[in-house]
């Protein structure tokens, strides 16, 4: 299992590198890196739907936003709530939403599925906007991060460095779990869904259950990222649950490439960095992003990850197996 | 004594188009049963109904005494029924090994597991390897399915069908589009891998049908014209008039 140990070493090296970042980066950049890690998880969860299962959803922000709002609402309305309980509430909320929405969407495929997810996202957005007394409506909600209670000690999270470490460990662990998931029986079942849902049925798979599990799982992961989004900004506005947030994740996944596991992480890096620099230069940065998106879809549909793999193959020959390329061959050749 | 499989007065309309109008025949356990009939007779439709892809408009399918008509395909598969497709229907971008694995692990209950690997235990891999060997695809097991030749794809179609350890196997034109030699080879393989199981096969090649089958059912204009041994079928005047006479 050479491939496996290379992957594990890569994961370890990334965490180690992450651990040194606070001593290397300025606050501004550490802040940006925190945001990147959170969005990486969001993008990875979306790619499990789009790249792995071949399901195009326009409603992923509903889960992300639900996790984000559940966090802000819980902290606002339950004084003294612990960090862990906030996370639990965020996960519970998205779990229930995933289950209910997944159940309603099960029988719909392709463009119907995509449109219905869009409609649900719009519904969630409308609720967030109108339910002013709970969500703050257009004004949003400001919160302060609760301290991290580890039982024997309590770590204040108002310091950016501390919060960065928490994000690195927890969001990082969630990303690793998603990666592990792609190698499990259910993870491989997801590929069968993409390849041939019809044939699966004749092999004993209940495709409705497969879809429901995947939809709920990816929803919970997106919601988990949403929880940390609110922690990070200590503020949540309706933009967290808007269609823009769905567009953002689509962009990250497309730019990074949906054929590999790590592509969307790369996409999150590029997206957040570009967004930060472009928004300093011009208010019209979404326009620039849109142009980049169009260029990518037209000329590099496999995204940056495919470009990188192609370049690597050109220079190092065909047989090169980098540890980063932890996705198995069938996932790469989507 | 109840029969192993009893197709009972099956009707099927597609929005007015009456494709099956009272199909009736029985299959004994461990029998090799061939279904023949001209193109468009409704053979595939019949398989679609037995395997749960379609619900019949009326009628019943008794499998070991229980009416299974209208049950979903995945449930039927878990009852021991598996089918192949006339048009190759596999997981094109997955490796040959993973194609077979998909059925084997399903049979071991590893469908939606979040922690266990798909090839969780040794016996799963061994089972996949056995099937690969039986259908002659060991050499190409790591290649993606879409890189295989037509003959190999057909072999894989059968391999996947076998992968859930079925007791009742339905093969829809397994040799369609093959050359004479390929057909002979495929039939030898099918004969071997289906030993000890019940087989229903749709087949066009009369030579194949007469050599392989214990019983032949002739489907004509939506009903079974006759269901009998190969010798009886060969000499049946109705069959000669309706079907064999053409060729
Ligand atoms: N899903 C369907 N909807 C409408 N008509 C169908 C469908 N499936 C099959 N048919 C029709 O039923 C008839 C029998 O088809 P089929 O069962 O494929 O025949 P065979 O396999 O014997 O060649 C054909 O006329 C075909 O057009
Ligand atoms: Mg047919």
XYZ file of C-alpha atoms and ligand atoms in Angstrom:
609
model
C 0.000 0.000 0.000
C 2.541 2.570 -1.132
C -0.077 4.994 -2.372
C -1.726 4.991 1.014
C 1.400 5.820 2.985
C 2.237 8.613 0.566
C -1.217 10.066 1.149
C -0.831 9.839 4.916
C 2.564 11.505 4.783
C 1.103 14.297 2.648
C -1.723 14.844 5.113
C 0.719 14.932 8.015
C 3.019 17.343 6.176
C 0.114 19.681 5.418
C -0.936 19.785 9.066
C 2.644 20.373 10.114
C 3.016 23.202 7.609
C -0.270 24.602 8.853
C 0.994 24.512 12.423
C 3.927 26.773 11.506
C 1.864 29.349 9.636
C 1.111 31.624 12.618
C 4.834 32.228 13.083
C 5.330 32.961 9.391
C 2.252 34.852 8.281
C 1.043 38.305 9.197
C -2.343 38.582 10.893
C -4.020 39.671 7.701
C -2.810 36.603 5.848
C -3.479 34.251 8.742
C -7.018 35.549 8.714
C -7.249 34.782 5.033
C -5.818 31.301 5.524
C -8.439 30.578 8.177
C -11.120 31.562 5.711
C -9.517 29.400 3.026
C -9.548 26.325 5.258
C -13.220 26.820 6.070
C -14.136 27.255 2.415
C -11.999 24.263 1.487
C -14.286 22.043 3.524
C -17.325 23.661 1.939
C -15.885 23.060 -1.537
C -14.905 19.477 -0.735
C -18.438 18.732 0.427
C -19.856 20.166 -2.768
C -17.503 18.154 -4.901
C -18.694 14.943 -3.281
C -22.041 15.774 -4.849
C -20.888 17.195 -8.164
C -17.654 15.393 -8.980
C -18.158 12.098 -7.234
C -21.898 11.523 -7.555
C -22.528 13.619 -10.663
C -25.364 15.504 -8.950
C -25.625 19.173 -9.876
C -27.128 21.064 -6.945
C -27.785 24.791 -6.828
C -28.813 24.632 -3.218
C -25.649 23.913 -1.313
C -25.668 27.364 0.286
C -28.896 26.415 2.026
C -26.880 24.015 4.173
C -23.885 26.268 4.555
C -26.150 29.162 5.515
C -28.231 27.036 7.833
C -25.118 25.990 9.737
C -23.974 29.612 9.825
C -27.322 30.930 11.047
C -27.890 28.128 13.546
C -24.562 29.105 15.077
C -25.345 32.794 15.327
C -28.872 32.188 16.574
C -27.745 29.677 19.192
C -25.067 31.997 20.541
C -27.427 34.989 20.534
C -30.374 33.271 22.186
C -28.715 30.807 24.558
C -26.451 32.756 26.888
C -23.302 30.949 27.960
C -23.670 28.122 25.450
C -20.452 26.163 24.944
C -18.616 25.959 21.652
C -19.269 22.236 21.403
C -22.993 22.650 21.850
C -23.068 25.327 19.176
C -21.364 22.921 16.793
C -23.808 20.189 17.756
C -26.774 22.469 17.076
C -25.341 23.460 13.704
C -24.838 19.838 12.740
C -28.229 18.748 14.055
C -29.983 21.505 12.096
C -28.313 20.585 8.806
C -28.786 16.877 9.476
C -32.524 17.335 9.795
C -32.681 19.697 6.811
C -30.619 17.292 4.709
C -32.839 14.422 5.587
C -36.072 16.263 4.861
C -34.902 17.966 1.649
C -33.136 14.815 0.511
C -36.339 12.861 1.023
C -38.327 15.348 -1.042
C -35.772 15.478 -3.848
C -35.034 11.760 -4.109
C -37.078 10.966 -7.146
C -35.914 13.902 -9.206
C -32.979 13.765 -11.526
C -30.800 15.994 -13.661
C -32.157 19.446 -14.325
C -35.273 18.913 -12.202
C -33.070 18.080 -9.274
C -30.918 21.146 -9.918
C -33.923 23.463 -10.209
C -35.582 22.104 -7.092
C -32.414 22.605 -5.063
C -32.330 26.167 -6.379
C -35.931 26.651 -5.266
C -35.162 25.327 -1.788
C -32.183 27.617 -1.522
C -34.410 30.555 -2.438
C -36.902 29.440 0.193
C -34.238 29.274 2.899
C -33.024 32.695 1.828
C -36.520 34.131 2.040
C -36.994 32.716 5.530
C -33.669 34.150 6.681
C -34.614 37.554 5.307
C -38.157 37.706 6.655
C -37.743 36.092 10.060
C -36.213 39.213 11.463
C -36.704 38.475 15.160
C -34.566 35.355 14.968
C -32.136 35.856 12.103
C -31.742 39.609 12.235
C -32.976 39.817 8.653
C -31.028 42.240 6.491
C -29.026 43.457 9.475
C -27.553 40.070 10.218
C -26.341 38.889 13.609
C -23.141 39.752 15.431
C -21.718 37.285 17.913
C -18.599 36.697 19.945
C -16.926 33.326 19.771
C -17.391 31.277 22.927
C -14.203 30.040 24.565
C -12.962 26.593 23.791
C -13.631 24.432 26.812
C -11.432 21.362 26.929
C -12.548 20.183 30.354
C -9.255 20.660 32.143
C -8.668 24.083 30.673
C -10.389 26.788 28.706
C -8.778 28.491 25.736
C -9.984 31.929 24.716
C -10.731 32.151 21.032
C -10.733 35.911 20.717
C -7.102 35.594 19.673
C -6.865 34.961 15.962
C -3.997 32.528 16.361
C -5.961 30.333 18.732
C -8.956 30.348 16.465
C -6.736 29.562 13.492
C -5.413 26.470 15.266
C -8.919 25.333 16.146
C -9.966 25.755 12.520
C -6.900 23.951 11.250
C -7.499 20.968 13.510
C -11.266 20.640 13.226
C -11.882 21.697 9.624
C -8.718 19.835 8.635
C -9.947 16.695 10.352
C -13.297 17.037 8.589
C -11.532 17.309 5.220
C -9.480 14.213 6.026
C -12.674 12.429 6.993
C -14.201 13.336 3.614
C -11.104 12.008 1.919
C -11.360 8.795 3.912
C -15.041 8.639 3.015
C -14.184 8.459 -0.697
C -12.364 5.201 0.000
C -15.131 3.558 1.994
C -17.919 1.349 0.720
C -20.372 4.267 0.721
C -17.799 6.493 -0.976
C -17.443 3.972 -3.776
C -21.203 3.597 -3.977
C -21.297 7.306 -4.740
C -19.200 6.621 -7.844
C -21.653 3.938 -8.931
C -24.396 6.561 -8.699
C -22.480 8.805 -11.055
C -21.638 6.014 -13.460
C -24.914 4.130 -13.705
C -27.744 4.531 -11.245
C -29.937 2.183 -13.207
C -27.576 -0.761 -13.067
C -26.980 -0.372 -9.323
C -30.571 -1.318 -8.640
C -30.051 -4.711 -10.218
C -27.108 -5.319 -7.912
C -29.082 -4.858 -4.717
C -28.497 -1.143 -4.140
C -31.383 1.040 -3.115
C -30.579 4.180 -5.084
C -32.985 6.306 -3.049
C -31.181 5.436 0.147
C -27.801 6.010 -1.489
C -28.866 9.477 -2.562
C -30.438 10.352 0.752
C -27.304 9.351 2.647
C -25.035 11.309 0.332
C -27.233 14.385 0.210
C -27.552 14.489 3.981
C -23.873 13.816 4.533
C -22.693 16.547 2.173
C -25.288 18.894 3.651
C -23.993 18.305 7.162
C -20.403 18.856 6.056
C -21.372 22.117 4.341
C -23.261 23.137 7.473
C -20.201 22.353 9.559
C -18.188 24.720 7.380
C -20.994 27.253 7.849
C -20.644 26.982 11.631
C -16.988 27.931 11.374
C -17.786 30.666 8.885
C -19.833 32.383 11.577
C -17.169 31.720 14.201
C -14.611 33.216 11.877
C -16.375 36.440 10.976
C -18.254 36.648 14.295
C -21.077 37.861 12.123
C -23.577 36.317 9.775
C -25.672 38.046 7.148
C -28.168 36.738 4.634
C -25.378 36.559 2.066
C -24.268 33.329 3.815
C -27.444 31.613 2.665
C -27.873 33.382 -0.670
C -27.455 31.998 -4.150
C -24.128 33.856 -4.255
C -22.784 31.387 -1.741
C -23.815 28.527 -4.038
C -22.175 30.284 -6.969
C -19.029 30.702 -4.905
C -18.726 26.991 -4.220
C -19.471 26.137 -7.839
C -16.635 28.450 -8.862
C -14.207 26.960 -6.384
C -14.944 23.438 -7.533
C -14.799 24.276 -11.218
C -11.668 26.365 -10.987
C -9.915 23.768 -8.842
C -11.268 20.837 -10.799
C -13.917 18.338 -9.891
C -12.034 15.270 -11.018
C -9.738 15.066 -8.032
C -10.309 15.226 -4.321
C -7.818 18.056 -3.789
C -8.909 20.175 -6.776
C -11.682 21.995 -4.871
C -9.250 22.793 -2.036
C -6.993 24.431 -4.581
C -10.072 26.185 -5.937
C -10.885 27.558 -2.478
C -7.343 28.931 -2.192
C -7.520 30.635 -5.555
C -11.028 31.941 -4.999
C -10.460 33.437 -1.557
C -7.102 34.958 -2.478
C -8.455 36.455 -5.697
C -11.534 37.714 -3.919
C -9.444 39.419 -1.248
C -7.108 41.131 -3.687
C -9.633 41.924 -6.360
C -12.134 43.393 -3.929
C -9.398 45.802 -2.803
C -8.922 46.936 -6.363
C -12.442 47.001 -7.745
C -16.050 46.633 -6.673
C -16.677 44.681 -9.814
C -14.631 41.703 -8.732
C -17.531 39.260 -9.291
C -17.305 40.212 -12.943
C -13.650 39.209 -13.057
C -14.489 35.967 -11.282
C -17.220 35.320 -13.827
C -14.788 35.784 -16.685
C -12.308 33.427 -15.061
C -15.094 30.895 -14.610
C -16.102 31.105 -18.261
C -12.509 30.713 -19.403
C -12.022 27.707 -17.171
C -15.206 25.973 -18.300
C -14.364 26.592 -21.965
C -10.646 25.883 -22.021
C -9.876 23.839 -18.924
C -12.991 21.936 -17.938
C -10.893 19.739 -15.668
C -9.816 22.804 -13.713
C -6.423 23.685 -12.319
C -5.893 20.192 -10.918
C -6.085 18.712 -14.392
C -3.679 21.325 -15.736
C -1.262 20.453 -12.969
C -1.546 16.727 -13.598
C -0.993 17.276 -17.318
C 2.060 19.421 -16.729
C 3.452 16.926 -14.261
C 2.952 14.121 -16.726
C 4.715 16.083 -19.416
C 7.763 16.686 -17.247
C 7.971 13.554 -15.190
C 6.537 11.007 -17.572
C 3.323 9.155 -17.316
C 3.916 6.920 -14.338
C 4.488 9.603 -11.749
C 2.348 9.093 -8.672
C 2.482 12.053 -6.398
C 1.118 11.591 -2.905
C -1.138 14.546 -3.312
C -2.938 12.685 -6.007
C -4.548 10.533 -3.413
C -7.674 10.002 -5.439
C -7.725 6.591 -7.072
C -7.413 6.453 -10.835
C -11.108 6.056 -11.495
C -11.779 9.248 -9.599
C -9.199 11.158 -11.532
C -10.531 10.067 -14.887
C -14.035 11.265 -14.181
C -45.647 -28.968 -5.271
C -45.227 -25.337 -6.167
C -43.058 -24.379 -9.106
C -39.750 -22.569 -8.833
C -40.777 -19.742 -11.123
C -44.245 -19.332 -12.509
C -44.960 -16.496 -14.909
C -48.701 -16.107 -14.613
C -50.813 -14.363 -17.224
C -48.560 -11.316 -17.519
C -49.925 -8.349 -19.438
C -48.061 -5.159 -20.254
C -49.313 -2.065 -22.067
C -47.215 0.975 -22.806
C -49.822 3.730 -22.930
C -52.109 1.755 -25.173
C -49.491 -0.348 -26.957
C -50.185 -3.923 -25.833
C -46.784 -5.573 -25.766
C -47.513 -8.591 -23.590
C -50.963 -10.122 -23.633
C -51.039 -12.990 -21.186
C -47.590 -14.540 -20.966
C -47.653 -17.830 -19.104
C -44.897 -20.381 -18.495
C -43.065 -22.202 -15.749
C -39.391 -22.678 -15.012
C -38.066 -25.523 -12.888
C -35.176 -25.157 -10.507
C -31.769 -25.625 -12.181
C -33.394 -25.560 -15.595
C -31.834 -23.905 -18.642
C -34.743 -22.091 -20.132
C -34.529 -20.225 -23.417
C -36.971 -17.556 -24.530
C -37.048 -17.062 -28.266
C -39.168 -14.926 -30.540
C -38.833 -12.347 -33.314
C -37.547 -8.840 -32.732
C -40.051 -6.697 -30.912
C -41.937 -9.714 -29.569
C -41.575 -8.387 -26.036
C -38.756 -10.583 -24.692
C -36.800 -7.767 -23.104
C -40.011 -6.302 -21.744
C -40.717 -9.630 -20.083
C -37.244 -9.578 -18.468
C -37.837 -6.010 -17.367
C -40.972 -7.152 -15.599
C -39.436 -10.232 -13.980
C -36.462 -8.184 -12.759
C -38.618 -5.399 -11.334
C -37.721 -2.657 -13.793
C -41.363 -2.397 -14.861
C -44.561 -3.307 -13.076
C -46.837 -5.586 -15.093
C -50.220 -4.156 -16.077
C -51.694 -7.359 -14.669
C -50.657 -10.880 -13.796
C -48.349 -12.404 -11.226
C -44.833 -13.780 -10.978
C -44.507 -16.535 -8.426
C -40.916 -17.108 -7.333
C -40.691 -20.048 -4.955
C -44.370 -19.611 -4.203
C -44.261 -15.876 -3.494
C -45.659 -13.215 -5.794
C -42.723 -10.945 -6.601
C -44.339 -8.870 -9.336
C -43.904 -5.153 -8.848
C -41.195 -5.475 -6.220
C -38.265 -3.102 -6.695
C -35.212 -4.448 -8.501
C -32.838 -4.160 -5.560
C -35.161 -6.241 -3.395
C -35.445 -8.909 -6.068
C -31.678 -8.987 -6.374
C -31.392 -9.663 -2.679
C -33.871 -12.502 -3.141
C -31.346 -14.116 -5.488
C -32.407 -12.855 -8.896
C -29.919 -11.205 -11.230
C -30.076 -10.132 -14.845
C -27.858 -8.962 -17.673
C -28.732 -6.443 -20.344
C -29.018 -6.723 -24.096
C -27.163 -3.442 -24.459
C -24.071 -3.475 -22.270
C -24.944 -1.661 -19.077
C -21.902 -1.350 -16.822
C -19.959 1.268 -14.867
C -17.966 2.555 -17.819
C -15.330 4.645 -16.083
C -14.626 2.251 -13.263
C -12.068 -0.509 -13.531
C -13.164 -4.010 -14.455
C -12.282 -5.111 -10.938
C -14.438 -2.386 -9.375
C -17.309 -3.269 -11.679
C -17.367 -6.822 -10.373
C -16.619 -5.651 -6.842
C -19.734 -3.489 -6.850
C -21.941 -6.559 -6.941
C -19.817 -8.758 -4.703
C -19.698 -6.251 -1.868
C -23.415 -5.587 -2.200
C -23.909 -9.282 -1.626
C -21.770 -8.982 1.524
C -23.924 -6.104 2.761
C -21.236 -3.461 2.120
C -23.366 -0.958 0.245
C -23.627 2.160 2.378
C -20.981 1.552 4.978
C -19.226 4.732 6.146
C -16.137 3.220 7.700
C -15.396 -0.124 6.105
C -13.532 -0.310 2.819
C -15.401 -1.864 -0.116
C -12.934 -4.749 -0.253
C -13.155 -5.084 3.495
C -12.267 -8.732 3.840
C -10.171 -11.244 1.997
C -13.087 -13.336 0.816
C -14.594 -10.380 -1.057
C -11.439 -9.960 -3.128
C -11.186 -13.687 -3.677
C -14.764 -13.779 -4.910
C -14.053 -10.956 -7.369
C -10.939 -12.754 -8.585
C -12.854 -15.994 -9.063
C -15.478 -14.263 -11.188
C -12.838 -12.437 -13.224
C -11.218 -15.761 -13.956
C -14.503 -17.441 -14.846
C -15.406 -14.801 -17.405
C -11.802 -14.476 -18.613
C -11.068 -10.880 -17.635
C -8.245 -11.343 -15.141
C -5.685 -9.776 -17.480
C -7.655 -6.577 -17.897
C -8.967 -6.207 -14.354
C -7.288 -2.845 -13.779
C -8.410 -1.268 -17.035
C -11.448 0.980 -17.140
C -14.487 -0.804 -18.532
C -14.772 1.572 -21.474
C -11.374 0.492 -22.776
C -12.480 -3.112 -23.317
C -13.294 -4.721 -26.636
C -16.902 -5.523 -27.421
C -16.494 -9.192 -26.560
C -14.850 -8.341 -23.262
C -17.619 -5.908 -22.440
C -20.163 -8.661 -22.983
C -18.151 -10.954 -20.726
C -18.125 -8.267 -18.074
C -21.856 -7.845 -18.389
C -22.145 -11.510 -17.426
C -19.512 -11.161 -14.703
C -21.460 -8.343 -13.067
C -24.643 -10.375 -13.310
C -22.920 -13.232 -11.485
C -21.365 -10.983 -8.879
C -24.299 -11.000 -6.457
C -24.338 -14.809 -6.231
C -27.770 -15.200 -7.824
C -29.697 -18.450 -7.890
C -31.869 -17.290 -10.768
C -30.057 -15.686 -13.696
C -31.659 -13.851 -16.605
C -29.428 -13.219 -19.604
C -30.723 -10.943 -22.354
C -29.074 -11.881 -25.658
C -25.622 -12.508 -24.194
C -24.100 -13.294 -27.591
C -25.713 -10.554 -29.653
C -23.267 -9.069 -32.132
C -20.642 -11.768 -31.672
C -18.923 -13.789 -34.367
C -19.463 -17.534 -34.628
C -16.314 -18.381 -32.635
C -16.985 -15.727 -30.018
C -20.516 -17.055 -29.608
C -19.332 -20.640 -29.154
C -16.815 -19.536 -26.581
C -19.306 -17.344 -24.753
C -21.847 -20.140 -24.588
C -19.292 -22.550 -23.181
C -18.467 -19.987 -20.528
C -22.123 -19.291 -19.749
C -22.824 -23.003 -19.474
C -20.011 -23.335 -16.964
C -20.671 -20.314 -14.775
C -24.384 -20.937 -14.499
C -24.008 -24.579 -13.476
C -26.108 -25.379 -10.443
C -28.290 -22.311 -10.937
C -31.463 -21.590 -12.816
C -30.967 -19.807 -16.124
C -33.383 -18.009 -18.381
C -31.755 -16.779 -21.546
C -33.033 -14.759 -24.469
C -31.169 -15.903 -27.522
C -31.413 -15.432 -31.255
C -28.949 -18.046 -32.389
C -31.006 -21.215 -32.886
C -27.978 -23.464 -32.787
C -27.128 -22.079 -29.390
C -30.673 -22.388 -28.138
C -31.029 -26.011 -29.167
C -27.691 -27.000 -27.664
C -27.978 -25.095 -24.404
C -31.621 -25.175 -23.340
C -33.649 -27.841 -21.533
C -36.841 -25.979 -22.267
C -37.713 -23.364 -24.838
C -40.550 -20.867 -24.674
C -41.567 -19.198 -27.897
C -42.865 -15.672 -27.439
C -45.002 -14.499 -30.317
C -47.253 -11.441 -30.505
C -47.248 -10.968 -26.772
C -48.078 -14.513 -25.716
C -46.232 -17.779 -25.306
C -46.932 -19.832 -28.387
C -45.504 -22.980 -26.858
C -43.138 -23.924 -24.052
C -41.493 -27.328 -24.390
C -38.308 -29.363 -24.901
C -36.022 -28.532 -27.834
C -37.082 -31.656 -29.799
C -40.761 -30.854 -29.472
C -40.148 -27.232 -30.414
C -38.161 -28.258 -33.472
C -41.061 -30.289 -34.745
C -43.884 -28.033 -33.678
C -45.875 -26.896 -36.674
C -47.024 -23.650 -35.075
C -43.442 -22.694 -34.315
C -42.326 -23.591 -37.808
C -45.051 -21.440 -39.295
C -44.582 -18.523 -36.980
C -40.900 -18.361 -36.457
C -38.489 -21.015 -37.571
C -39.942 -21.024 -41.048
C -38.607 -17.553 -41.637
C -34.997 -18.590 -41.215
N -40.397 1.523 -22.166
C -41.118 1.312 -23.280
N -42.049 2.212 -23.642
C -42.789 2.017 -24.758
N -42.692 0.947 -25.562
C -41.780 0.013 -25.243
C -40.951 0.138 -24.093
N -40.151 -0.949 -24.026
C -40.452 -1.708 -25.078
N -41.434 -1.156 -25.834
C -42.034 -1.714 -27.030
O -42.396 -3.028 -26.742
C -42.156 -3.843 -27.877
C -41.310 -5.033 -27.474
O -40.005 -4.588 -27.199
P -38.899 -5.547 -26.587
O -39.431 -6.131 -25.337
O -37.658 -4.779 -26.473
O -38.772 -6.660 -27.701
P -37.681 -7.791 -27.911
O -36.738 -7.748 -26.760
O -38.456 -9.044 -27.983
O -37.002 -7.489 -29.196
C -41.517 -2.978 -28.939
O -42.512 -2.602 -29.841
C -41.036 -1.780 -28.170
O -41.064 -0.633 -28.950
Mg -34.711 -7.415 -26.619
